[in-house]
PDB file of C-alpha atoms in Angstrom:
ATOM      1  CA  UNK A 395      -3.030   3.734  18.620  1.00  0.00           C
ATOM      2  CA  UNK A 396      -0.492   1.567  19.667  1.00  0.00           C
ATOM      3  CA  UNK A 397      -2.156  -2.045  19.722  1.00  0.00           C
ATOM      4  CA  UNK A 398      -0.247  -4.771  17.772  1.00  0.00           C
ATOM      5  CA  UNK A 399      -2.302  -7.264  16.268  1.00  0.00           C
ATOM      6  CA  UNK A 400      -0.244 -10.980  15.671  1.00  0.00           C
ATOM      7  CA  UNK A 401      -1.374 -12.867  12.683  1.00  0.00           C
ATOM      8  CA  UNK A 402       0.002 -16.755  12.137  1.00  0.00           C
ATOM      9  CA  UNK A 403      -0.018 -18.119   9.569  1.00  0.00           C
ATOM     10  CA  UNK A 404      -1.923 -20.977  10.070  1.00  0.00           C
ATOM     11  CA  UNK A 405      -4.256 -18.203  11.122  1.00  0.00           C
ATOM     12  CA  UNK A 406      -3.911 -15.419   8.207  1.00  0.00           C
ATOM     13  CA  UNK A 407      -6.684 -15.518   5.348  1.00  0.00           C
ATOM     14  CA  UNK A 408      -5.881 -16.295   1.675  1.00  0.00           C
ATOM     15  CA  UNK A 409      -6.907 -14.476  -1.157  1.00  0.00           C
ATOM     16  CA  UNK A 410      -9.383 -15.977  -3.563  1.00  0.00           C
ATOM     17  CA  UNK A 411      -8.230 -16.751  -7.071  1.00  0.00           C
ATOM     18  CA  UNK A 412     -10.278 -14.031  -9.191  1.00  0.00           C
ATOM     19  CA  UNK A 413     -11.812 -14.885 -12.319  1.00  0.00           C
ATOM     20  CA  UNK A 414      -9.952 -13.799 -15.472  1.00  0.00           C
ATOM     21  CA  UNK A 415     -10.274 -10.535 -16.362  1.00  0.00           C
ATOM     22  CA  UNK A 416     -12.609  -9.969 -19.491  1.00  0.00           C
ATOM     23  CA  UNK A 417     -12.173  -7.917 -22.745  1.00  0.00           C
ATOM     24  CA  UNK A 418     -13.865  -4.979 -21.578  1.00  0.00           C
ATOM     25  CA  UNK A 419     -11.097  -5.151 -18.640  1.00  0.00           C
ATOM     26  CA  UNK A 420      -8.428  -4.216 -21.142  1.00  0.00           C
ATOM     27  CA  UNK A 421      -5.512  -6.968 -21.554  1.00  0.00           C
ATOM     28  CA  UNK A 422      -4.688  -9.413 -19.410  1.00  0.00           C
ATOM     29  CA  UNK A 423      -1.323  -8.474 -17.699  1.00  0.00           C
ATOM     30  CA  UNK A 424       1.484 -10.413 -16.998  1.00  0.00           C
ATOM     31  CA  UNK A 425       2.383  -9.275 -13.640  1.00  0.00           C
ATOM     32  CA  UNK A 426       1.035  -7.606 -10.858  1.00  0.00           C
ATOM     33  CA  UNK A 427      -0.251  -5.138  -8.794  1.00  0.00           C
ATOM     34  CA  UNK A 428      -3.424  -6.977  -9.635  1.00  0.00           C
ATOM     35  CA  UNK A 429      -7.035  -6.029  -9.797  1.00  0.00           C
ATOM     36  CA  UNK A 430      -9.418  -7.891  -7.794  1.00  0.00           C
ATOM     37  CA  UNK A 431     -11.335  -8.763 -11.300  1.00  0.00           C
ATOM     38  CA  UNK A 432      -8.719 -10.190 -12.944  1.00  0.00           C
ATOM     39  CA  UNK A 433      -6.954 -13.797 -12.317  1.00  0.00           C
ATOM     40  CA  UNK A 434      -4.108 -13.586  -9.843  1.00  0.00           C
ATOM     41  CA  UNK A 435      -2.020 -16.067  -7.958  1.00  0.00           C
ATOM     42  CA  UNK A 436      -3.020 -17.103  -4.730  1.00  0.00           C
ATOM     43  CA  UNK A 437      -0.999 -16.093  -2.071  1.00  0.00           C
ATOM     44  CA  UNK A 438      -1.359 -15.193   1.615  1.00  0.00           C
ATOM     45  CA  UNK A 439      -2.264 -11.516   2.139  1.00  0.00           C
ATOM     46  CA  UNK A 440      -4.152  -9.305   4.873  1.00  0.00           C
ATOM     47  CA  UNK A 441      -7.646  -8.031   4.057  1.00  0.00           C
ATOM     48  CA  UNK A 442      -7.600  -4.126   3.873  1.00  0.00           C
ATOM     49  CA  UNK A 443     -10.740  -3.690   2.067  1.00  0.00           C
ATOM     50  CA  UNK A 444      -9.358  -1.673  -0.918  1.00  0.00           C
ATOM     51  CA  UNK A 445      -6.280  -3.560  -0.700  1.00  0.00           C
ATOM     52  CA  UNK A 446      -4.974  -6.973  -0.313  1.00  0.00           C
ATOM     53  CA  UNK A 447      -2.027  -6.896   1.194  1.00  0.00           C
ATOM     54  CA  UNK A 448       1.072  -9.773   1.436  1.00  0.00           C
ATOM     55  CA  UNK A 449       2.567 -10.452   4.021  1.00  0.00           C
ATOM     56  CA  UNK A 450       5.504 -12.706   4.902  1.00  0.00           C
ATOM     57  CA  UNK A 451       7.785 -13.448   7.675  1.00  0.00           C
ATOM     58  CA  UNK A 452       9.075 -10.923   9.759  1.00  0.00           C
ATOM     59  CA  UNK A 453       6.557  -8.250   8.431  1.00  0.00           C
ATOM     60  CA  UNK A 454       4.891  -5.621  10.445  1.00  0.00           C
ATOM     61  CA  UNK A 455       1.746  -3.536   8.684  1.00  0.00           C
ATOM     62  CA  UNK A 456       1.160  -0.135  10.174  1.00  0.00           C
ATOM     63  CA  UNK A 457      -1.776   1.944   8.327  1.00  0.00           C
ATOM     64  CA  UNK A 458      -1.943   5.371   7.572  1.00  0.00           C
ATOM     65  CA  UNK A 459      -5.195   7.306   9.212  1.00  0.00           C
ATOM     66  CA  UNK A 460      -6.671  10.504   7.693  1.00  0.00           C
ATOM     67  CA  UNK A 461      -9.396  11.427  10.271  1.00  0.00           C
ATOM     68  CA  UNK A 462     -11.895   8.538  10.867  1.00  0.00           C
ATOM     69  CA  UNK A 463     -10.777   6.974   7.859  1.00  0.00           C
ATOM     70  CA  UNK A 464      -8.237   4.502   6.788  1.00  0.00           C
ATOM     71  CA  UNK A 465      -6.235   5.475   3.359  1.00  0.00           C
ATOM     72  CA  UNK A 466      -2.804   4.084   3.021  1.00  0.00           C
ATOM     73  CA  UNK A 467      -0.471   1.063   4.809  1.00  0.00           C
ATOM     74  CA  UNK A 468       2.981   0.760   5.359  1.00  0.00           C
ATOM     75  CA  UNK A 469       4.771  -2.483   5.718  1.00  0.00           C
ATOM     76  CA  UNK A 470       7.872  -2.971   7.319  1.00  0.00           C
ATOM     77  CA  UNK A 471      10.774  -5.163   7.147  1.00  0.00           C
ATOM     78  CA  UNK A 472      14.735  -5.630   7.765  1.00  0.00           C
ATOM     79  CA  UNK A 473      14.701  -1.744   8.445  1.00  0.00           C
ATOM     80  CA  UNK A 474      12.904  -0.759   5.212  1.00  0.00           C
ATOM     81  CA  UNK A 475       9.548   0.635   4.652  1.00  0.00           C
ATOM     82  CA  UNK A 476       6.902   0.506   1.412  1.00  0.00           C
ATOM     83  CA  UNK A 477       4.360   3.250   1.984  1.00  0.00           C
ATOM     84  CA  UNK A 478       1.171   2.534  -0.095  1.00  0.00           C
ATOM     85  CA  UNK A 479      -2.086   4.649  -1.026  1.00  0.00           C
ATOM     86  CA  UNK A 480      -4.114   3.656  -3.781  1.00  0.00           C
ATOM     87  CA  UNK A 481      -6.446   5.811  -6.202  1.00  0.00           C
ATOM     88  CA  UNK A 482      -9.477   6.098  -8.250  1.00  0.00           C
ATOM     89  CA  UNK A 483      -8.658   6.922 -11.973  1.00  0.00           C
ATOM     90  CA  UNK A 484     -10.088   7.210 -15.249  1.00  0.00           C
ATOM     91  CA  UNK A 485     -11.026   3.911 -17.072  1.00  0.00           C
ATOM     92  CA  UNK A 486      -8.985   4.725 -19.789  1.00  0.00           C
ATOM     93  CA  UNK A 487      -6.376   6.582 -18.988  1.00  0.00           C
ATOM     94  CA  UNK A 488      -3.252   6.256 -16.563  1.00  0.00           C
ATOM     95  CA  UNK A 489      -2.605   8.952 -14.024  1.00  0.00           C
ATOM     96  CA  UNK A 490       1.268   8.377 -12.753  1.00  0.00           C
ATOM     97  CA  UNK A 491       2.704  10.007 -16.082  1.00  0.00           C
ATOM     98  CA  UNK A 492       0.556  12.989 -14.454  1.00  0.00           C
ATOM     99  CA  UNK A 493       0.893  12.254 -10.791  1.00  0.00           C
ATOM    100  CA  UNK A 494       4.724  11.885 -11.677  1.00  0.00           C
ATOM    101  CA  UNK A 495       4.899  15.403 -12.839  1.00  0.00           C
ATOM    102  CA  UNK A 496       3.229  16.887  -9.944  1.00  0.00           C
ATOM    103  CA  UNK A 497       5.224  14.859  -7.182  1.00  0.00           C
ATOM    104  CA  UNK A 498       8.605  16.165  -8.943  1.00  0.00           C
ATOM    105  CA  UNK A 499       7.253  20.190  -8.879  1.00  0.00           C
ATOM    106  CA  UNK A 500       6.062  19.663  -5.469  1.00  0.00           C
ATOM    107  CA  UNK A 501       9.128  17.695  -4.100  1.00  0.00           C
ATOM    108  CA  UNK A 502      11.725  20.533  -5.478  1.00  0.00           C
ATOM    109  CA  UNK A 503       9.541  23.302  -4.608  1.00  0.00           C
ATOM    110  CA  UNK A 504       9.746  21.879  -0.602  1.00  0.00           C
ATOM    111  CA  UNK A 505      13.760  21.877  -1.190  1.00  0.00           C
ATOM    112  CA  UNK A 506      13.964  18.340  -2.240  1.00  0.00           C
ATOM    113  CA  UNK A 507      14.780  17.184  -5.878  1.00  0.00           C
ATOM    114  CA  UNK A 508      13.772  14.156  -7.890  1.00  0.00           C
ATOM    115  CA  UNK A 509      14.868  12.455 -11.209  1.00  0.00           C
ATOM    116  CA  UNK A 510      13.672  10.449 -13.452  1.00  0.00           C
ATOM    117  CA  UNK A 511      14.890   6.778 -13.864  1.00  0.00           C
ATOM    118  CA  UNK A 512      13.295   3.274 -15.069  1.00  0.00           C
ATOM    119  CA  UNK A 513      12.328   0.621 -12.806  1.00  0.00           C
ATOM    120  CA  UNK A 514      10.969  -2.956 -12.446  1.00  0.00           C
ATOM    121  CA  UNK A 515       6.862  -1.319 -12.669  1.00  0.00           C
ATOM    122  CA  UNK A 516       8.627   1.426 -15.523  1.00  0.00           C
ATOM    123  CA  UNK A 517       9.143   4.914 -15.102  1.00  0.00           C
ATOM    124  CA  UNK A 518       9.585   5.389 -11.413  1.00  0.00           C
ATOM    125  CA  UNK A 519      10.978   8.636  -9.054  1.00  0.00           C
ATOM    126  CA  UNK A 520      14.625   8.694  -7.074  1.00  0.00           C
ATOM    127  CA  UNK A 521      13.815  11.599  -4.837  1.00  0.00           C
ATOM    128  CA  UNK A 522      15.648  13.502  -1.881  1.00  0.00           C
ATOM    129  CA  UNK A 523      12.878  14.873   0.461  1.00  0.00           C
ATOM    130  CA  UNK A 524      13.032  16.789   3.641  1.00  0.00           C
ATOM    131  CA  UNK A 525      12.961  15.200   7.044  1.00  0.00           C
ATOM    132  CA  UNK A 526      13.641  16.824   9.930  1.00  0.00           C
ATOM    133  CA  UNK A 527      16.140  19.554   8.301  1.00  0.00           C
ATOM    134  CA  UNK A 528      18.093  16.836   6.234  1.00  0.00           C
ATOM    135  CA  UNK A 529      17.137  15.261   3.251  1.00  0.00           C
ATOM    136  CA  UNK A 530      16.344  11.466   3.023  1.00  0.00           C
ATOM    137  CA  UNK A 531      16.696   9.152  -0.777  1.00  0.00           C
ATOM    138  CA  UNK A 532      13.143   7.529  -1.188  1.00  0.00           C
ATOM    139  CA  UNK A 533      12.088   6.163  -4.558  1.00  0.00           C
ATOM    140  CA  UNK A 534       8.216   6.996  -5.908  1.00  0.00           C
ATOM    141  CA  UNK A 535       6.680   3.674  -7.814  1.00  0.00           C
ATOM    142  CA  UNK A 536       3.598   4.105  -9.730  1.00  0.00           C
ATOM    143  CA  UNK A 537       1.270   1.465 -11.775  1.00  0.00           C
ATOM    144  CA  UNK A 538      -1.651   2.137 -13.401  1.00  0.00           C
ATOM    145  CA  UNK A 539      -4.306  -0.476 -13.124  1.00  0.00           C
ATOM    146  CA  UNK A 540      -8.177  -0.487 -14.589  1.00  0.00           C
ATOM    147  CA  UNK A 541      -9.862   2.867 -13.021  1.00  0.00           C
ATOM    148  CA  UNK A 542      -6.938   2.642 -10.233  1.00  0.00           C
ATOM    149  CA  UNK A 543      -3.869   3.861  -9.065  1.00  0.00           C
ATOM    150  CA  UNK A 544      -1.337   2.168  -6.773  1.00  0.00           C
ATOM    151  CA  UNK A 545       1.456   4.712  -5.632  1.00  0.00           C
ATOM    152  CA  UNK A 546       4.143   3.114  -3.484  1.00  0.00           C
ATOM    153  CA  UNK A 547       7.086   4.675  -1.930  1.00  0.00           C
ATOM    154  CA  UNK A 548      10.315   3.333  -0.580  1.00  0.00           C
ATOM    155  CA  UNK A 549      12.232   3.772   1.663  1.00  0.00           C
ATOM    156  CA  UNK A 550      15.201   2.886   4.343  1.00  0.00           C
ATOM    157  CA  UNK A 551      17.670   0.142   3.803  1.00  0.00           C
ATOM    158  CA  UNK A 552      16.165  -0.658   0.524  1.00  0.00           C
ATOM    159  CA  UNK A 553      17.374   2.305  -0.662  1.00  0.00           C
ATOM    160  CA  UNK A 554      21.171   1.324  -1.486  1.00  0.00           C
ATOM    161  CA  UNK A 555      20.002  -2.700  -0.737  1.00  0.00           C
ATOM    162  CA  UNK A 556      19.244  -4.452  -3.837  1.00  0.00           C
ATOM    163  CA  UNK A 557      17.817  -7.587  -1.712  1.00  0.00           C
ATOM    164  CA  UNK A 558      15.908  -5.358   0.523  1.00  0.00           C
ATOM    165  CA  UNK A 559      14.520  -3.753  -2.374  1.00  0.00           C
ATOM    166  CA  UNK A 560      13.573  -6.718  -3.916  1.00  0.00           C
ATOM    167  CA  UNK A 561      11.476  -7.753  -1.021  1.00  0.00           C
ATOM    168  CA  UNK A 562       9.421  -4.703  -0.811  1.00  0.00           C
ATOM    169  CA  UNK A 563       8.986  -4.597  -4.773  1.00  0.00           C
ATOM    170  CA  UNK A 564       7.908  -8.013  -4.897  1.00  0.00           C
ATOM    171  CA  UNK A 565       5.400  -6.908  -2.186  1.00  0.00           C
ATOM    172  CA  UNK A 566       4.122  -4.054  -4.209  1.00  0.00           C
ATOM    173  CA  UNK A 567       3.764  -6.671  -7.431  1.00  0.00           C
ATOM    174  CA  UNK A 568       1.576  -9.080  -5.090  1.00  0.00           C
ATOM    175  CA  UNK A 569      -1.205  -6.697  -3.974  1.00  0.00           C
ATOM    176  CA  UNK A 570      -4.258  -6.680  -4.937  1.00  0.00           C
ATOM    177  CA  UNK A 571      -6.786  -3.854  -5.626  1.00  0.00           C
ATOM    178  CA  UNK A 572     -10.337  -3.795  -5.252  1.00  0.00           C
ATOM    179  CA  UNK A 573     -11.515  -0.767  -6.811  1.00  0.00           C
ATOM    180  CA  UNK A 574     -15.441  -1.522  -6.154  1.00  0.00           C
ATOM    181  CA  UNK A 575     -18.127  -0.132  -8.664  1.00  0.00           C
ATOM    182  CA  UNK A 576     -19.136   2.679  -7.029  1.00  0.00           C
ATOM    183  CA  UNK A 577     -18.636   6.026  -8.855  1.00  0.00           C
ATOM    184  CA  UNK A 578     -15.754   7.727  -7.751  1.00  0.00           C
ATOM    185  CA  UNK A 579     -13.061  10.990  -8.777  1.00  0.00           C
ATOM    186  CA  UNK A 580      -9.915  10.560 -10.164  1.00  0.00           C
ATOM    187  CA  UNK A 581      -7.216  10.254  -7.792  1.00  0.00           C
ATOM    188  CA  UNK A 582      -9.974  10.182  -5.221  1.00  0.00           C
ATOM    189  CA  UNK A 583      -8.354   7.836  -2.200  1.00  0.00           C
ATOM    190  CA  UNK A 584      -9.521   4.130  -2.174  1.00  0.00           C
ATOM    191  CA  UNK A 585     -10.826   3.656   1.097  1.00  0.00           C
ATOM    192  CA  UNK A 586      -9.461   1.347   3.273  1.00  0.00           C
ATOM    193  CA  UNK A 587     -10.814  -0.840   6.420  1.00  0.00           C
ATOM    194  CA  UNK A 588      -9.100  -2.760   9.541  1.00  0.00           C
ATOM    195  CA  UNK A 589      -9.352  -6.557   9.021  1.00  0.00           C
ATOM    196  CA  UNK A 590     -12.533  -8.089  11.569  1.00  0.00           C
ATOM    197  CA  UNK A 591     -10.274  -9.567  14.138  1.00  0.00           C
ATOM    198  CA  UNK A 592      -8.015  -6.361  14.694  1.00  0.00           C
ATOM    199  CA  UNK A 593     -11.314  -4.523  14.152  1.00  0.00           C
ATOM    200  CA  UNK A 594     -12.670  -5.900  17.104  1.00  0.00           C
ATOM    201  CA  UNK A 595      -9.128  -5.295  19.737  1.00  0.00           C
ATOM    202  CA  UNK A 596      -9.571  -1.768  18.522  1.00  0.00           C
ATOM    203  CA  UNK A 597     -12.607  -1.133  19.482  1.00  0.00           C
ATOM    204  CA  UNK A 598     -12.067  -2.093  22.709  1.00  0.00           C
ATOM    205  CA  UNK A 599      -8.971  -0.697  23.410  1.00  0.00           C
ATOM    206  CA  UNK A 600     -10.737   2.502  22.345  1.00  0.00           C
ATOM    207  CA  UNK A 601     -13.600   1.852  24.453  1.00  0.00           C
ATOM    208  CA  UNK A 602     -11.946   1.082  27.241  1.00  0.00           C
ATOM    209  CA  UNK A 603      -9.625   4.408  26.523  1.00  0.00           C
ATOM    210  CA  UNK A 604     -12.929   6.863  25.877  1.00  0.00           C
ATOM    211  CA  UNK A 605     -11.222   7.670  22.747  1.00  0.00           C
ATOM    212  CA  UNK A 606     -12.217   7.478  19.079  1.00  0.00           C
ATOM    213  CA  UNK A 607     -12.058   4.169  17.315  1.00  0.00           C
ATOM    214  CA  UNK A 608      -9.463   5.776  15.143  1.00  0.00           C
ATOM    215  CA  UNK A 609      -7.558   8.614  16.542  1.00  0.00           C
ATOM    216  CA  UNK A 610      -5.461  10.936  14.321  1.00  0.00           C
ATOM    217  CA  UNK A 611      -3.443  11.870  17.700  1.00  0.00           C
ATOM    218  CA  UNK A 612      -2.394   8.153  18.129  1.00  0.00           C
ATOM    219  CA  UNK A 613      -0.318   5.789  16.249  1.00  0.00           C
ATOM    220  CA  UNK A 614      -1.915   3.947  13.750  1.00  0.00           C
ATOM    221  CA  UNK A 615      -2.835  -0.101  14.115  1.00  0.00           C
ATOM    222  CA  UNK A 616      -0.671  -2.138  13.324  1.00  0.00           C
ATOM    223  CA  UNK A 617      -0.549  -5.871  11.856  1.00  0.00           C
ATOM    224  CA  UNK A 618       2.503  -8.210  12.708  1.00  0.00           C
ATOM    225  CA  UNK A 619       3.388 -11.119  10.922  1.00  0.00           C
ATOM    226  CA  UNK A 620       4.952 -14.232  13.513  1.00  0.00           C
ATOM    227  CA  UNK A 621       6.227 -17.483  12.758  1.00  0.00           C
TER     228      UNK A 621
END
């Protein structure tokens, strides 16, 4: 799909300050990725269902379609990219120590190669992966949150920018997660959902194109913030 969807931002919705998180939620963090239980700073972000996204000036949200369903987001900005996905996990136990170890066995085994190296959310991945026959730097983020995941990548300029970087990492430590109650595997995908008002374009571009709401053969929608 190729529909852009223009949010202002005297139009875009604001997150509602959660309550605090309670004991049984573990301790209270200083930082985020947040969970949708716990108390977070208001800020301005995009509905996604199983995410709250922010979004700021010059951004552009493009999500990431499996199928019918809706299970990652990328945003966009000054020629750099944060890719997204988040996860079911245990409710006491982290995943990314785990997930980190498969990602670097699967990444050299496709002719890539990884390392190890610390970074602003801890241990974190510099990678080389393949792309179209040459290999491209992206860096592999992880945080574990309570019975979630949140896996970011990035990628572009904010490779070798330290101000581009910034941006998208500050992005990653504003989102929100809303894990839900419902029983659910670990590092089963969080499902995510188009906000109402781009929703509703899709549907009838779709319908006026006979094609399925969302389309696995067409680029995903996208969200674009204006000022």
């Amino acid at each position: 799909m190729n529909e852009v969807f223009r949010r202002r931002r005297q139009a875009a919705e604001k997150d509602v300050t959660a309550p605090a998180a309670d004991e049984a939620s573990g301790p209270v963090r200083e930082s985020g990725p947040w969970d949708a239980d716990e108390a977070h700073p208001e800020t301005e972000r995009v509905d996604l269902g199983g995410l709250r996204l922010p979004i700021g000036s010059g951004f552009e949200v493009q999500l990431n379609v499996a199928g019918d369903t809706i299970v990652g987001a990328v945003v966009l900005v000054n020629e750099s990219a944060l890719q997204v996905h988040a996860f079911a996990a245990p409710k006491r136990n982290g995943i990314w120590g785990e997930v980190r170890a498969d990602l670097a066995r699967e990444l050299t085994g496709a002719g890539g190669s990884c390392e190890e190296q610390e970074g602003p959310f801890g241990p974190e991945l510099a990678a080389r992966i393949k792309q179209e026959g040459e290999l491209q730097p992206v860096r592999f983020l992880g945080v574990d949150g309570p019975r979630w995941f949140l896996r970011g990548v990035i990628s572009g300029r904010a490779i070798a920018d330290p101000e581009a970087a910034k941006v998208l990492e500050d992005v990653m430590r504003d989102i929100v997660v809303v894990r839900g109650d419902q029983p659910m595997a670990p590092k089963e995908p969080i499902e995510l959902r188009l906000p109402a008002e781009a929703r509703q374009a899709v549907e009838e571009e779709a319908a006026k194109d006979g094609r399925p709401l969302l389309d696995p053969f067409h680029r995903g929608p996208e969200i674009t913030e204006v000022r």
